[in-house]
XYZ file of N, CA, C and O in Angstrom:
276
model
N -101.806 104.941 -89.447
C -102.295 105.523 -90.471
C -102.470 104.844 -91.950
O -102.132 104.162 -92.413
N -104.009 104.350 -92.087
C -104.424 103.992 -93.713
C -104.488 105.324 -94.814
O -104.857 105.902 -94.479
N -104.010 104.697 -96.003
C -103.754 105.419 -96.942
C -105.275 104.980 -97.404
O -105.843 104.149 -97.389
N -105.710 105.858 -98.659
C -106.616 105.546 -99.430
C -106.769 104.309 -100.157
O -107.802 103.616 -99.884
N -105.591 104.077 -100.358
C -105.749 102.803 -101.077
C -105.269 101.759 -100.434
O -106.473 100.237 -100.659
N -105.070 101.447 -99.043
C -104.826 100.480 -98.367
C -106.419 100.457 -97.720
O -106.630 99.021 -96.945
N -107.009 101.377 -97.423
C -108.160 101.144 -96.831
C -109.159 100.332 -98.083
O -110.034 99.960 -97.398
N -109.094 100.855 -99.369
C -109.931 100.421 -100.073
C -109.437 98.559 -100.242
O -110.331 97.909 -100.488
N -108.208 98.297 -99.954
C -108.040 96.981 -100.125
C -108.447 96.402 -98.998
O -109.486 95.186 -98.895
N -108.388 97.065 -97.776
C -109.097 96.642 -96.439
C -110.583 96.273 -96.793
O -111.039 95.192 -96.538
N -111.159 97.336 -97.135
C -113.015 96.827 -97.328
C -113.029 95.912 -98.373
O -114.376 95.261 -97.989
N -111.996 95.745 -99.344
C -112.466 94.734 -100.417
C -112.092 93.313 -99.717
O -112.725 92.143 -100.342
N -111.144 93.092 -99.044
C -111.149 91.914 -97.848
C -112.066 91.620 -96.996
O -112.919 90.744 -96.942
N -112.755 92.681 -96.446
C -113.851 92.538 -95.650
C -115.303 92.354 -97.013
O -115.755 91.534 -96.133
N -115.313 92.727 -97.586
C -116.502 92.231 -98.501
C -116.548 90.680 -98.896
O -117.265 89.932 -99.272
N -115.030 90.539 -99.185
C -115.044 88.994 -99.713
C -115.026 87.812 -98.848
O -115.754 87.083 -98.669
N -114.410 88.230 -97.793
C -114.659 87.406 -96.044
C -116.293 87.227 -95.855
O -116.384 85.991 -95.776
N -117.164 88.540 -95.849
C -118.448 88.570 -95.640
C -119.339 87.252 -96.640
O -120.042 86.667 -96.439
N -118.703 87.411 -98.059
C -119.507 86.863 -99.007
C -119.107 85.230 -98.509
O -119.940 84.464 -99.070
N -117.572 85.079 -98.386
C -117.380 83.814 -98.204
C -117.763 82.905 -96.963
O -118.744 81.967 -97.175
N -118.517 83.874 -95.856
C -119.339 83.858 -94.577
C -120.618 83.196 -95.069
O -121.509 82.311 -94.757
N -121.187 83.927 -95.823
C -122.636 83.905 -96.502
C -122.885 82.887 -97.466
O -123.842 82.078 -97.254
N -121.953 82.727 -98.239
C -122.087 81.532 -99.085
C -121.774 80.382 -99.341
O -121.842 79.430 -99.790
N -120.266 80.474 -98.492
C -119.576 78.967 -98.242
C -118.477 78.913 -99.000
O -118.384 79.864 -99.940
N -118.037 77.615 -99.456
C -117.132 77.537 -100.368
C -117.375 78.428 -101.935
O -118.214 77.971 -102.506
N -116.290 78.883 -102.206
C -116.537 79.994 -103.336
C -115.071 80.057 -104.131
O -114.277 80.500 -103.441
N -115.373 79.990 -105.557
C -114.191 80.465 -106.300
C -113.711 81.891 -106.249
O -114.870 82.575 -105.732
N -112.695 81.804 -106.548
C -112.232 83.375 -106.925
C -113.287 84.083 -108.180
O -113.155 85.264 -108.016
N -113.143 83.476 -108.789
C -113.930 83.676 -110.075
C -115.473 84.229 -109.970
O -116.181 85.120 -110.145
N -116.211 83.274 -109.027
C -117.538 83.582 -108.087
C -117.506 84.748 -107.780
O -118.514 85.867 -107.770
N -116.797 85.441 -106.532
C -116.494 85.970 -105.854
C -116.486 87.226 -106.946
O -117.258 88.137 -106.482
N -115.464 87.236 -107.860
C -115.384 88.611 -108.778
C -116.762 88.881 -109.525
O -117.204 90.100 -109.351
N -117.579 87.440 -109.737
C -118.925 87.894 -110.568
C -119.621 88.504 -109.382
O -120.434 89.155 -109.720
N -119.693 87.790 -108.144
C -120.807 88.290 -107.183
C -120.540 89.714 -106.553
O -121.920 90.588 -106.160
N -119.254 89.963 -106.423
C -119.238 91.248 -105.970
C -118.443 92.449 -106.940
O -118.432 93.673 -106.681
N -118.903 92.402 -108.074
C -118.473 92.978 -109.294
C -117.100 93.527 -109.128
O -116.922 95.040 -109.186
N -116.125 92.713 -108.647
C -114.971 93.019 -108.937
C -113.978 92.298 -109.898
O -114.352 91.082 -110.163
N -112.820 92.576 -110.032
C -112.151 91.944 -110.976
C -111.302 90.736 -110.509
O -111.185 90.895 -109.268
N -110.966 90.002 -111.074
C -110.388 88.605 -110.424
C -109.256 88.726 -110.006
O -109.119 88.435 -108.666
N -108.090 90.070 -110.418
C -106.911 90.430 -109.782
C -107.272 91.005 -108.249
O -106.677 90.780 -107.663
N -108.509 91.943 -108.496
C -108.652 92.589 -106.947
C -109.235 91.406 -106.050
O -108.543 91.601 -104.904
N -109.857 90.483 -106.390
C -109.950 89.912 -105.243
C -108.914 88.897 -104.951
O -108.933 88.644 -103.774
N -108.198 88.214 -105.827
C -106.920 87.547 -105.621
C -105.852 88.686 -104.287
O -105.895 87.991 -103.739
N -105.984 89.736 -104.824
C -105.386 90.839 -103.907
C -105.936 90.980 -102.731
O -105.386 91.306 -101.106
N -107.469 90.827 -103.147
C -108.084 91.146 -101.194
C -108.310 89.445 -100.672
O -108.190 89.838 -99.183
N -107.896 88.570 -101.539
C -108.037 87.334 -100.265
C -106.669 86.941 -99.519
O -106.627 86.419 -98.809
N -105.736 87.499 -100.296
C -104.625 87.053 -99.640
C -104.046 87.629 -98.433
O -103.790 86.692 -97.652
N -104.806 88.811 -97.776
C -104.488 88.834 -96.058
C -105.447 87.745 -95.435
O -104.872 87.736 -94.597
N -106.632 87.460 -96.230
C -107.275 86.685 -95.627
C -106.772 84.971 -94.975
O -106.681 84.123 -94.041
N -105.962 84.630 -96.674
C -105.383 83.538 -96.372
C -104.300 83.440 -95.517
O -103.996 82.674 -94.567
N -103.386 84.543 -95.280
C -102.083 84.481 -94.230
C -102.647 84.798 -92.992
O -102.245 84.306 -92.044
N -103.675 84.858 -92.900
C -104.195 85.579 -91.305
C -104.915 84.183 -90.967
O -105.568 84.445 -89.978
N -105.317 83.241 -91.867
C -106.145 82.095 -91.041
C -107.419 82.441 -91.661
O -108.408 81.663 -90.968
N -108.043 82.976 -91.726
C -109.329 83.966 -92.142
C -109.811 83.018 -93.332
O -111.325 82.523 -93.101
N -109.422 82.893 -94.043
C -110.340 81.737 -95.344
C -108.995 80.973 -95.736
O -107.797 81.072 -95.509
N -109.009 79.551 -96.192
C -108.525 78.973 -97.071
C -108.779 78.035 -98.096
O -109.843 78.649 -98.652
N -107.689 77.870 -99.070
C -108.118 77.133 -100.098
C -108.417 76.285 -100.070
O -107.643 75.051 -99.448
N -109.354 75.676 -100.892
C -109.374 74.462 -100.890
C -108.723 73.577 -102.418
O -108.854 73.768 -103.283
N -108.225 72.663 -102.390
C -107.547 71.829 -103.306
C -108.225 70.913 -103.773
O -108.820 69.817 -102.947
N -108.386 70.932 -105.031
C -109.161 69.600 -105.699
C -108.344 68.731 -106.504
O -107.479 69.278 -107.026
N -108.904 67.752 -106.489
C -108.033 66.494 -106.832
C -109.164 65.786 -108.061
O -110.173 65.594 -107.909
N -108.236 65.644 -109.109
C -109.059 65.459 -110.293
C -109.095 63.920 -110.469
O -108.166 63.498 -110.184
N -110.142 63.276 -110.850
C -110.103 61.915 -111.184
C -109.171 61.725 -112.478
O -108.982 62.431 -113.446
N -108.411 60.259 -112.238
C -107.833 59.967 -113.621
C -108.778 59.747 -114.641
O -109.587 59.225 -114.720
N -108.107 60.354 -115.925
C -109.192 60.095 -117.092
C -110.315 61.379 -117.217
O -110.862 61.379 -118.069
N -110.208 62.199 -116.223
C -111.106 63.267 -116.333
C -111.126 64.359 -117.087
O -109.785 64.384 -117.705
N -111.976 65.022 -117.428
C -111.746 66.076 -118.919
C -110.995 66.851 -118.055
O -110.804 67.375 -116.948
N -110.211 67.480 -118.778
C -109.303 69.127 -118.436
C -108.737 69.224 -119.771
O -108.758 68.990 -120.846
N -107.868 70.302 -119.231
C -106.971 71.192 -120.807
C -106.113 70.135 -120.799
O -105.315 69.465 -120.232
């Protein structure tokens, strides 16, 4: 049985997955902006997608001497 909180989490995961499929590679911050969610909410929604193999994180490598913090 789904509680109301778990149902909302599942709906948020589905929304994220649909947007990823529609937009292609997109950052969590971009997903938050597009879906009008907080970055924390997107992070929580993406977690089951990552563990379930439905989404993957892209790791970026920076060029030596590139701009950064």
